[in-house]
CSV table of C-alpha atoms and ligand atoms in Angstrom, one decimal:
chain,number,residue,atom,x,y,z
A,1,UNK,CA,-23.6,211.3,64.5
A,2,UNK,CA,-26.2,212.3,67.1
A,3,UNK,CA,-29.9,212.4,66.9
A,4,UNK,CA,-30.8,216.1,68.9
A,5,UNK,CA,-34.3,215.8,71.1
A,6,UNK,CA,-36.0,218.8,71.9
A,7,UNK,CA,-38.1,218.9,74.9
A,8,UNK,CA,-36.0,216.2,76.3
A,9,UNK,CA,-36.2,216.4,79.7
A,10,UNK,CA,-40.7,216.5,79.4
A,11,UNK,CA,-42.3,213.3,80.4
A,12,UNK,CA,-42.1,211.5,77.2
A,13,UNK,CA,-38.7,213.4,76.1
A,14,UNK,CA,-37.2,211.9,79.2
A,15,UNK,CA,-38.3,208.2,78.9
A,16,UNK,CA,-37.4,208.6,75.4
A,17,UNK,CA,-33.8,209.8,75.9
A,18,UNK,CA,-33.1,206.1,77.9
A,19,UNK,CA,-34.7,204.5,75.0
A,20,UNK,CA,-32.7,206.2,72.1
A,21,UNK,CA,-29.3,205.3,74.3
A,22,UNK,CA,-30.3,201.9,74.9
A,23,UNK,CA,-30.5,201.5,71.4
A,24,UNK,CA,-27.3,202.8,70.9
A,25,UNK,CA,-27.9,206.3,69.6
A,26,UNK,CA,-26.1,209.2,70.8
A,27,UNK,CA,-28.0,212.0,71.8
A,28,UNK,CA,-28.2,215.9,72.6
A,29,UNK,CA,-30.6,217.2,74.3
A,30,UNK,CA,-32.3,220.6,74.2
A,31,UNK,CA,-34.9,222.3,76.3
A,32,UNK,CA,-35.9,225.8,78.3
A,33,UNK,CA,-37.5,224.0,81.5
A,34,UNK,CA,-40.9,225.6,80.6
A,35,UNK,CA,-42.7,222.9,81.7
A,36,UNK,CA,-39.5,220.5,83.3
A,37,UNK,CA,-36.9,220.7,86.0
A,38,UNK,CA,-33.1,219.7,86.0
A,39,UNK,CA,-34.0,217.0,88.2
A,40,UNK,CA,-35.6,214.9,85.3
A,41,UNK,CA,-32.2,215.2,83.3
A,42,UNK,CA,-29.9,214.1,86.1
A,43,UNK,CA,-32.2,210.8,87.0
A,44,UNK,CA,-32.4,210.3,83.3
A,45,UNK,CA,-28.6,210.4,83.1
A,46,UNK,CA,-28.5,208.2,86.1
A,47,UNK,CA,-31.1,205.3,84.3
A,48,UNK,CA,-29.8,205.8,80.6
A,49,UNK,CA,-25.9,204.9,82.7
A,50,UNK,CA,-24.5,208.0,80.2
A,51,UNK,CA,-24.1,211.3,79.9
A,52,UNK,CA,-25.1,213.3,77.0
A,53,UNK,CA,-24.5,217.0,76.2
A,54,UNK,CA,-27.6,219.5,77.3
A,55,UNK,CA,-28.6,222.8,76.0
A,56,UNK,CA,-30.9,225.3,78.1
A,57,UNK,CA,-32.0,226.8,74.5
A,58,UNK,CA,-35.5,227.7,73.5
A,59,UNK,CA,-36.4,226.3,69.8
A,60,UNK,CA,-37.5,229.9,69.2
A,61,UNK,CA,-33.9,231.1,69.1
A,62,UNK,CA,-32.2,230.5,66.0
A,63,UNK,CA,-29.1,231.3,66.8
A,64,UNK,CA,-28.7,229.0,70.0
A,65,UNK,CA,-29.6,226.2,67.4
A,66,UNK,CA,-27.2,227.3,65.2
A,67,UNK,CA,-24.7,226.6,68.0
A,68,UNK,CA,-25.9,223.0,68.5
A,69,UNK,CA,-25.9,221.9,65.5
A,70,UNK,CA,-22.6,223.6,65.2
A,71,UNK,CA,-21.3,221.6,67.8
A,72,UNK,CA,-23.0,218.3,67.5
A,73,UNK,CA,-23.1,216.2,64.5
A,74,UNK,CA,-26.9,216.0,64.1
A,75,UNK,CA,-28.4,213.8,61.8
A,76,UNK,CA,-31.8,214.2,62.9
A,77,UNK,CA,-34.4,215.8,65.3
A,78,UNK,CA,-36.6,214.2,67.9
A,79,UNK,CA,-39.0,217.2,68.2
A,80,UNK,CA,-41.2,216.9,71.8
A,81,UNK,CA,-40.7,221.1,72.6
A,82,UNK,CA,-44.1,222.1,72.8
A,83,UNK,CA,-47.0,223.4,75.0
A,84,UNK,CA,-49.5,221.0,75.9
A,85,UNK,CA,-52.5,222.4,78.2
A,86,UNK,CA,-55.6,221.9,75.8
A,87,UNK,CA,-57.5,224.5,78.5
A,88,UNK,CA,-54.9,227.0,78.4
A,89,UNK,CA,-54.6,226.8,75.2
A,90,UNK,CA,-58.1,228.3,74.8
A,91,UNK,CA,-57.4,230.9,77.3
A,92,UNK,CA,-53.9,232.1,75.6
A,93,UNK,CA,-54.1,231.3,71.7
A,94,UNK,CA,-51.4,233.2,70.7
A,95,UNK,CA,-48.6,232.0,73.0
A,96,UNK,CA,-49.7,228.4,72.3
A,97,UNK,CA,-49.2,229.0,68.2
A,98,UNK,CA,-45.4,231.4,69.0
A,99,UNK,CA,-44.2,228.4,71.0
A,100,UNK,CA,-45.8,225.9,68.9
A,101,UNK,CA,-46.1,226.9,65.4
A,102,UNK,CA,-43.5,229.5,65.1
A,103,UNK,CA,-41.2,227.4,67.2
A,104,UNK,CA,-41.4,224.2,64.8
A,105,UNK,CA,-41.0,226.5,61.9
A,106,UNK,CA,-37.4,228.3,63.3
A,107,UNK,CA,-36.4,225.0,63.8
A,108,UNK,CA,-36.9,223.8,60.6
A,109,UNK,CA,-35.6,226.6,59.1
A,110,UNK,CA,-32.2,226.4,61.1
A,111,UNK,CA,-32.4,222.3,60.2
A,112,UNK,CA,-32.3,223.3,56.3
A,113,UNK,CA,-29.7,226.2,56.9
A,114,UNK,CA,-27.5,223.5,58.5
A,115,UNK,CA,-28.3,220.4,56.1
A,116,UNK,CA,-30.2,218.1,58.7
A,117,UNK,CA,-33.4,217.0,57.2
A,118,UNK,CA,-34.8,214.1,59.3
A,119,UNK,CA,-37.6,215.1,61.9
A,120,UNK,CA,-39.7,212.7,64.2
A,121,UNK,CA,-42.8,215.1,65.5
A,122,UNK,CA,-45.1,214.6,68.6
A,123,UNK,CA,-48.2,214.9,67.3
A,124,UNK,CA,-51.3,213.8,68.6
A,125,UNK,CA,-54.8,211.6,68.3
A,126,UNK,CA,-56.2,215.3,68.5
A,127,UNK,CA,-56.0,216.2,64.9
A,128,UNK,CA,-58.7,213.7,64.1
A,129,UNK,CA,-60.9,215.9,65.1
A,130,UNK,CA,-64.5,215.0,66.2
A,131,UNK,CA,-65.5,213.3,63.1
A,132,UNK,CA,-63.8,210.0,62.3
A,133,UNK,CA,-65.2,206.9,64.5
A,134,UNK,CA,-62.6,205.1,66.1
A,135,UNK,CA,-60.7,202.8,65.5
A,136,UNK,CA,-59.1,206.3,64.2
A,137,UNK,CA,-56.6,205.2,60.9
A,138,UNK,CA,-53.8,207.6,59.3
A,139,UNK,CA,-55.7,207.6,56.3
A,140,UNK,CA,-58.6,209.5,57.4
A,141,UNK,CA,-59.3,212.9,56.8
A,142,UNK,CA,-57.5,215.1,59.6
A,143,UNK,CA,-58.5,218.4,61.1
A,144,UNK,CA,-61.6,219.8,62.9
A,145,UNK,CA,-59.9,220.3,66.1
A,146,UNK,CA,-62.0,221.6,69.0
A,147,UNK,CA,-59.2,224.1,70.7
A,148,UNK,CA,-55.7,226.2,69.6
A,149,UNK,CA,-53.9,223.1,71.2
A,150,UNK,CA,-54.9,220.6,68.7
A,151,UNK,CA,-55.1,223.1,65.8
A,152,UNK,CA,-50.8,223.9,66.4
A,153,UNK,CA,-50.1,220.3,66.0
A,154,UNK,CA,-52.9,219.6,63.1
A,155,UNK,CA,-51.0,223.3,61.1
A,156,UNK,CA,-47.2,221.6,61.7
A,157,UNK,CA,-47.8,218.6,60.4
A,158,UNK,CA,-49.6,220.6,57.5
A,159,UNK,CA,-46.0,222.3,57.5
A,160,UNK,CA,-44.0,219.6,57.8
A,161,UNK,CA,-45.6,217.6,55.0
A,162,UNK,CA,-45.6,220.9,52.5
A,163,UNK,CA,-41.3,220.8,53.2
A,164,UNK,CA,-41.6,217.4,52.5
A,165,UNK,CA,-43.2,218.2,49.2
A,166,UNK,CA,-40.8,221.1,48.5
A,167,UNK,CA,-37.6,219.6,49.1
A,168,UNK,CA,-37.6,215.4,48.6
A,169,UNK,CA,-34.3,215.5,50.6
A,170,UNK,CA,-36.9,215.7,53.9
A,171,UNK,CA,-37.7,212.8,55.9
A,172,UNK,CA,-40.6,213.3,58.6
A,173,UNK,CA,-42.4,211.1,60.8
A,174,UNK,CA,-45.9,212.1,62.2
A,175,UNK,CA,-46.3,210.7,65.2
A,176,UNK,CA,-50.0,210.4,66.4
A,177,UNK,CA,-49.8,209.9,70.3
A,178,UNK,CA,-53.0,208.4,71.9
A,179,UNK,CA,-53.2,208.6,75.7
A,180,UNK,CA,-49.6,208.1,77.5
A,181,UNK,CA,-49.5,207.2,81.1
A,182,UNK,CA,-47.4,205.1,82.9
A,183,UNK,CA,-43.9,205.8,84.3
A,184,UNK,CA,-40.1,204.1,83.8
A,185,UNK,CA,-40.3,201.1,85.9
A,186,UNK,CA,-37.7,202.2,88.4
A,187,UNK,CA,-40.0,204.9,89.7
A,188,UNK,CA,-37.3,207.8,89.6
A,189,UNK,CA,-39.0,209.0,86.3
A,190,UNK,CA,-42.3,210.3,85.5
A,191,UNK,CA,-45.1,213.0,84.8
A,192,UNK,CA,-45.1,215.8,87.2
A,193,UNK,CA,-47.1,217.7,86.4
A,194,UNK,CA,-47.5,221.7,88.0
A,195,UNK,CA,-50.4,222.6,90.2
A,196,UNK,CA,-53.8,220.4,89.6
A,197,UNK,CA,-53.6,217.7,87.2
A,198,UNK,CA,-55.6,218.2,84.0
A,199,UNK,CA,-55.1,214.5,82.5
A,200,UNK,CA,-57.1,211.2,84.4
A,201,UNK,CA,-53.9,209.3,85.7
A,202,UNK,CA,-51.6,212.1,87.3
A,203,UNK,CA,-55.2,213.1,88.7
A,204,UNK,CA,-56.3,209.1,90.3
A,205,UNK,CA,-52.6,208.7,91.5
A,206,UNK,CA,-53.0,212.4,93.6
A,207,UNK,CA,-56.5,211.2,94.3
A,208,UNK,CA,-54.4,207.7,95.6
A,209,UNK,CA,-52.3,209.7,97.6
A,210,UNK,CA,-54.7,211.4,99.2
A,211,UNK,CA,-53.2,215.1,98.0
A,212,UNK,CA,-56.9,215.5,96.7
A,213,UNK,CA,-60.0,214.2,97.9
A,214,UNK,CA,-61.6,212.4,95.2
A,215,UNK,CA,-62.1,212.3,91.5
A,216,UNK,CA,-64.8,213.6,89.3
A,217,UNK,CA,-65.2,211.2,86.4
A,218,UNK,CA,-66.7,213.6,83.5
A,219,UNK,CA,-69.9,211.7,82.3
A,220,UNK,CA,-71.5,208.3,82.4
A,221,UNK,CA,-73.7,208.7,79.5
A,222,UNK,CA,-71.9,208.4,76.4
A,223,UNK,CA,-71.9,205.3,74.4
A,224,UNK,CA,-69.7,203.5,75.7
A,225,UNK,CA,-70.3,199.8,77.5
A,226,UNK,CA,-70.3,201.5,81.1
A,227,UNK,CA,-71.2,204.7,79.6
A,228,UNK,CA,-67.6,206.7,80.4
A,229,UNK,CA,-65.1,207.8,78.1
A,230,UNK,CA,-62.9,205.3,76.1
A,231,UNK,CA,-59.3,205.4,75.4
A,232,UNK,CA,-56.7,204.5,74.0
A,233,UNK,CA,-54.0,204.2,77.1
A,234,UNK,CA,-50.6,203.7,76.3
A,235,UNK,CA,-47.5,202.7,77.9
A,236,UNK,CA,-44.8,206.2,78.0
A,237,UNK,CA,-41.8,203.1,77.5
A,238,UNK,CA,-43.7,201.6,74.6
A,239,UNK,CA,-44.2,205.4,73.6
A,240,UNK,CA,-40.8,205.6,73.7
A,241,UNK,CA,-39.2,202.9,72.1
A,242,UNK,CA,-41.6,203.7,69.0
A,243,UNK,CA,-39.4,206.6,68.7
A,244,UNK,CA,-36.5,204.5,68.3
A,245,UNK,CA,-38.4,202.7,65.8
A,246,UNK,CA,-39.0,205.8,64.1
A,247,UNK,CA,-36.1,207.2,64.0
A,248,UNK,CA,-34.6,204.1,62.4
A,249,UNK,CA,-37.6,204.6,59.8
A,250,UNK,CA,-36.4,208.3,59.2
A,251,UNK,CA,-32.7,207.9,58.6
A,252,UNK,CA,-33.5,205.1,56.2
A,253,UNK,CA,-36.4,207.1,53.9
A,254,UNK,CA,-37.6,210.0,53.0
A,255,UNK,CA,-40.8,211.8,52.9
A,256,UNK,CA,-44.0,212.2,55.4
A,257,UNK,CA,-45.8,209.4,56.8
A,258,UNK,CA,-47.9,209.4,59.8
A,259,UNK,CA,-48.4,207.0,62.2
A,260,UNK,CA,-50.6,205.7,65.3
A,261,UNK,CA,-48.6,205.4,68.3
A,262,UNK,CA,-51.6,203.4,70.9
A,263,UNK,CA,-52.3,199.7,71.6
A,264,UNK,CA,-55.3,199.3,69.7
A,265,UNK,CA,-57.6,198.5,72.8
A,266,UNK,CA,-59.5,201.3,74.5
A,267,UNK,CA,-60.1,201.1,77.9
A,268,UNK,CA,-63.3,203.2,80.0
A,269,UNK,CA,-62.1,205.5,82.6
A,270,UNK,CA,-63.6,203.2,85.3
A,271,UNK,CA,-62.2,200.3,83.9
A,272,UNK,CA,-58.9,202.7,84.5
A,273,UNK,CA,-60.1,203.4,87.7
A,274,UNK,CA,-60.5,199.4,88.8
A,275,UNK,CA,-57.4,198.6,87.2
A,276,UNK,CA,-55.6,201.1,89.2
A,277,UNK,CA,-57.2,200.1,92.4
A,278,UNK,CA,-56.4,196.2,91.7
A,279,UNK,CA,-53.5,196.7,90.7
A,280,UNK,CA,-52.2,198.8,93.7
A,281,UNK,CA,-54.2,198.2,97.0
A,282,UNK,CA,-55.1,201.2,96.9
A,283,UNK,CA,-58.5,203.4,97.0
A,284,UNK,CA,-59.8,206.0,94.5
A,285,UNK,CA,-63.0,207.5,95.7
A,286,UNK,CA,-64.8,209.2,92.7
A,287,UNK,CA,-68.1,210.7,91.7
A,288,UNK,CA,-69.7,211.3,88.9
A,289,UNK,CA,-70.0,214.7,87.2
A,290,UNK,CA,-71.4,216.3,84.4
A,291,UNK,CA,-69.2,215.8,80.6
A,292,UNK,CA,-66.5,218.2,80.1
A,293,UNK,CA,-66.8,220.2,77.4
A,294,UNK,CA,-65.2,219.0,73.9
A,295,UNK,CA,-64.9,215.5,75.1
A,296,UNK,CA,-65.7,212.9,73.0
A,297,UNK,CA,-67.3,209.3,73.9
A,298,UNK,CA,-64.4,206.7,72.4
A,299,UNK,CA,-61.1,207.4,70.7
A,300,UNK,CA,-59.3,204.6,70.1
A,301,UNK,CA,-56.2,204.0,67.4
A,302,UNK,CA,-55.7,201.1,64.7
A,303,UNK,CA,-52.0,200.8,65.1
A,304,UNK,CA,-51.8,198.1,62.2
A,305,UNK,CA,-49.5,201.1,60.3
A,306,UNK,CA,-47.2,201.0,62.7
A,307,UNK,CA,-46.2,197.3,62.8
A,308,UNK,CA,-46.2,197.2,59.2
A,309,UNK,CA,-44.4,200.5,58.6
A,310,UNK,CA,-41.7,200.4,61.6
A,311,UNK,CA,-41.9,197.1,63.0
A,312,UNK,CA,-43.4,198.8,66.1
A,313,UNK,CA,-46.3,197.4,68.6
A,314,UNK,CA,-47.0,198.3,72.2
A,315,UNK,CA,-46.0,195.2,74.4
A,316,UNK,CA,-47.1,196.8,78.4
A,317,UNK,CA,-50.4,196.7,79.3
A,318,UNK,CA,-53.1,198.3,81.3
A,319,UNK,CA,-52.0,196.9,84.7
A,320,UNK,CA,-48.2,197.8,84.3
A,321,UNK,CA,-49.4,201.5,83.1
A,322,UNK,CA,-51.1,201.5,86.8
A,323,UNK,CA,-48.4,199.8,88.5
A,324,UNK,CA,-46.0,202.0,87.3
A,325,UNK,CA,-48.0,205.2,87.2
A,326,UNK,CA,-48.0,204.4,91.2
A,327,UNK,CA,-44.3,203.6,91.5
A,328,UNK,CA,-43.6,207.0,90.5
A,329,UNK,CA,-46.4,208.5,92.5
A,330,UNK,CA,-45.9,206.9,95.5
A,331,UNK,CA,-42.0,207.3,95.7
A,332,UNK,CA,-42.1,211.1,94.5
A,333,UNK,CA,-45.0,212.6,96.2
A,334,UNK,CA,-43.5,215.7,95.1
A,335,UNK,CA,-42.9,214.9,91.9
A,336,UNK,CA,-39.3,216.4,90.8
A,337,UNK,CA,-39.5,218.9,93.7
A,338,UNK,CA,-37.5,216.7,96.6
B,401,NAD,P1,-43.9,218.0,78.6
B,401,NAD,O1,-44.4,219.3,78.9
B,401,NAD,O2,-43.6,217.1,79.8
B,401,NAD,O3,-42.5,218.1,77.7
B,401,NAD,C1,-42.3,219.1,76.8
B,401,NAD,C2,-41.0,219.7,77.0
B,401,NAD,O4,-40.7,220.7,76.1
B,401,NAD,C3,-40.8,220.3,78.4
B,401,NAD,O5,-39.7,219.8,79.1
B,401,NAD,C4,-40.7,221.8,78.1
B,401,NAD,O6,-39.9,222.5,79.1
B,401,NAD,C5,-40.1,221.8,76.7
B,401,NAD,N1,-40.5,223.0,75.9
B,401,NAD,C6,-41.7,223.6,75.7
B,401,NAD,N2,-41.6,224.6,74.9
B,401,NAD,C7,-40.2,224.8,74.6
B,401,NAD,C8,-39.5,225.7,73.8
B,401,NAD,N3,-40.1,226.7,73.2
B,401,NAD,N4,-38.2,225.5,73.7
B,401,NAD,C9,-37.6,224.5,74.3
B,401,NAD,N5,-38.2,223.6,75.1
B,401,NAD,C10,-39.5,223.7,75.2
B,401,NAD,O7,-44.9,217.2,77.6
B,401,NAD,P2,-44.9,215.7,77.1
B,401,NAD,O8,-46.2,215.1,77.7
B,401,NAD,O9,-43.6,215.0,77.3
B,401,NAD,O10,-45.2,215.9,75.6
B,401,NAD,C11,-44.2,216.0,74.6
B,401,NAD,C12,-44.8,216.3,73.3
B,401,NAD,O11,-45.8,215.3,72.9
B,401,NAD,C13,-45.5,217.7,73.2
B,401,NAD,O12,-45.3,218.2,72.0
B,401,NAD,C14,-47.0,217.3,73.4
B,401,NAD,O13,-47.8,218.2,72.8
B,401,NAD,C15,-47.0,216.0,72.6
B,401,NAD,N6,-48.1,215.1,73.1
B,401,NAD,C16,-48.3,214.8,74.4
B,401,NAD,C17,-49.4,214.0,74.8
B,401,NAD,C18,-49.6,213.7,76.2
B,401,NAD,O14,-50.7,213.2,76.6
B,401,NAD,N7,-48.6,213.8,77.1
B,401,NAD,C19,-50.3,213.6,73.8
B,401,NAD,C20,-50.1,213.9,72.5
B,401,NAD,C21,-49.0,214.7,72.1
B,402,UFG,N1,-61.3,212.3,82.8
B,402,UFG,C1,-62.1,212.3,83.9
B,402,UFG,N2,-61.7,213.0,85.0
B,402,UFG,C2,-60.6,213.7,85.0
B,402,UFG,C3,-59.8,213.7,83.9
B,402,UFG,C4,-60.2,213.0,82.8
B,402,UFG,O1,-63.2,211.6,83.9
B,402,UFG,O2,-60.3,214.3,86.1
B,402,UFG,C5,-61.7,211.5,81.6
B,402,UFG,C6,-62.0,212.4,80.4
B,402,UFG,O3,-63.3,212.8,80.3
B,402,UFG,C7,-61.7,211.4,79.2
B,402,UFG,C8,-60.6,210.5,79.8
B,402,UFG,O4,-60.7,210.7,81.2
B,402,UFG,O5,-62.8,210.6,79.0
B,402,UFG,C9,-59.2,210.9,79.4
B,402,UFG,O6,-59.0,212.3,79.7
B,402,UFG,P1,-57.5,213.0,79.6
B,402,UFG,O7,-57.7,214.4,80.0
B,402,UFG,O8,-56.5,212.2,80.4
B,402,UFG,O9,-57.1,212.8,78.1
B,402,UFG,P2,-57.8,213.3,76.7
B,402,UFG,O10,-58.2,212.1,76.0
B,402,UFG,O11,-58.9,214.2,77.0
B,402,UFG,O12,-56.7,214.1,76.0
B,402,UFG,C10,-55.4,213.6,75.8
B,402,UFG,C11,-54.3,214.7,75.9
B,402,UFG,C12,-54.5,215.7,74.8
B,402,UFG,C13,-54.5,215.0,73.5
B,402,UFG,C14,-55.5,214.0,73.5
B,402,UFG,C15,-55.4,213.2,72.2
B,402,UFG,O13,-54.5,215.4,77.2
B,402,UFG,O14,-53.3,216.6,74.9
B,402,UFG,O15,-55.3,213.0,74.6
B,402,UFG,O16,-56.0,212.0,72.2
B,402,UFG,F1,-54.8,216.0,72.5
């Protein structure tokens, strides 16, 4: 039996796919190199030391998941596939909810035509919405997202959770991601992302580099102790192996349950900044700009649910996120392009 991962070769799919053969799954991994390269699955099956069967399918196209699931004993679905640019995502709505929405849905759909019910989904601190004061718990109140990005993952976990109700044979996992940085400590592994970087760490290590000039830090006024935004940084290996953790969770229940994945600590984007600079040698000029808009002061996860739930806790911290955030960096200037 196999567990299939969709978006695999993505910066959290990839780290994952070590993790889950570590453990001693076997996988299969799916993706259409939207947002990836082919590079990240050979260097992934150079670190995991295995290969694994790869499908260039979209999770739009039913019948190349038929095939998979034809060929693959699958007992359940690690499900990254998605679009992720919160900007874009305001400019293009509807391709965001096709890939997104409809995507998850003809997956699920193919799942149930093929009997595999298990599903552990990437969703996100996002669908908390502007509301809730951190430290942000899976109990509260969900929704109220600012932008089409957060709204596709806030509707498919409403969809996942209705299947769960219609059919008890369903086991999903909600997976609430807070900020993931860092890289696989080898450095051949990590978050390339195209063009300029949207997201604070892929942005300071360019700014390290010197492939841009500076960094704008968005705000000093909020309340917060040095008055930037506060997060909830988290460790892409610790991501990772909370996948595993879940997927153990899954093949043993059933049902929806969501669940934190952060350290519990949130850290100012100068404290970031600082930590990056210690931990490295290295300089990142910034100034500071005006807020961007739909930011919000401090977000920040209680993770307690996910110890007691799946035995699960972040162990890295803040310096090996900058550490290895540089590793990558500095030995692929080009990200996956070399
Ligand atoms: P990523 O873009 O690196 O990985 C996503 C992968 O999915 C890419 O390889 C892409 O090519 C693939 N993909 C996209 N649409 C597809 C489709 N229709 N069919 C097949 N493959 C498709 O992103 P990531 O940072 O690894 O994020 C993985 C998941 O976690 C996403 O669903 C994202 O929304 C979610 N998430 C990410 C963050 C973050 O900060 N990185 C935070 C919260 C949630
Ligand atoms: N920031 C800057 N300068 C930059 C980039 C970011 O000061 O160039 C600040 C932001 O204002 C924020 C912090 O750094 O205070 C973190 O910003 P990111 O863009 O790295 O991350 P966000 O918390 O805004 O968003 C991330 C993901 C979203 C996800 C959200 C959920 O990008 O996909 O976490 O918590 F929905």
């Amino acid at each position: 039996m196999a567990i299939l991962i969709t978006g695999g070769c993505g910066y959290i799919g990839s780290h994952t796919c070590i993790e889950m053969i570590k453990a001693g799954y076997d996988i299969v991994v799916l993706d259409n190199y939207y947002n990836s390269k082919p590079e990240a699955l050979n260097r992934t099956r150079e670190l995991a030391g295995k290969d694994f069967p790869f499908y260039e399918c979209d999770i739009r196209d039913a019948e190349g998941l038929r095939r998979i699931f034809k060929e693959n004993k699958i007992e359940a679905v690690i499900h990254f596939a998605g679009l992720k640019a919160v900007g874009e995502s305001v400019q293009i709505p509807l391709k965001y909810y096709d890939n997104n929405v409809n995507g998850t849905v003809v997956l699920c759909q193919v799942m149930a035509e093929m009997g595999c019910k298990r599903m552990i989904f990437s969703s996100s601190a996002t669908v908390y919405g502007e509301k809730n004061p951190s430290p942000l718990t899976e109990d509260m109140e969900i929704g109220g997202c600012t932008n089409p990005y957060g709204r596709t993952k806030f509707m498919i976990e409403g969809i996942l959770s209705d299947l769960c109700v219609s059919d008890p044979e369903w086991s999903v996992v909600l997976l609430r991601y807070f900020n993931p940085i860092g890289a696989h400590e080898s450095g051949r592994i990590g978050e390339d992302p195209n063009g300029i970087p949207n997201n604070l760490m892929p942005y300071v290590s360019q700014v390290a580099i010197g492939k841009l000039a500076r960094l704008s830090i968005f705000g000093d006024d909020y309340d917060t102790p040095d008055g930037t935004g506060v997060r909830d940084f988290i460790h892409v290996v610790d991501l990772a192996r909370g996948h595993v953790k879940a997927t153990d969770y899954a093949l043993a229940h059933t049902g929806a349950e969501a669940v934190n994945l952060g350290t519990g600590t949130g850290y100012s984007v100068l404290d970031l900044v600082n930590a990056f600079k210690e931990a490295n040698g290295v300089d990142v000029p910034y100034v500071i700009v005006d807020r961007r808009p739909g930011d919000l002061g401090a977000v920040y996860s209680d993770p307690s649910k996910a110890a007691s739930l799946l035995g699960w806790k972040a162990e890295k911290g803040l310096e090996d996120m900058c550490r290895d955030s540089w590793r990558w960096q500095s030995q692929n200037p080009k990200g996956y392009a070399e």
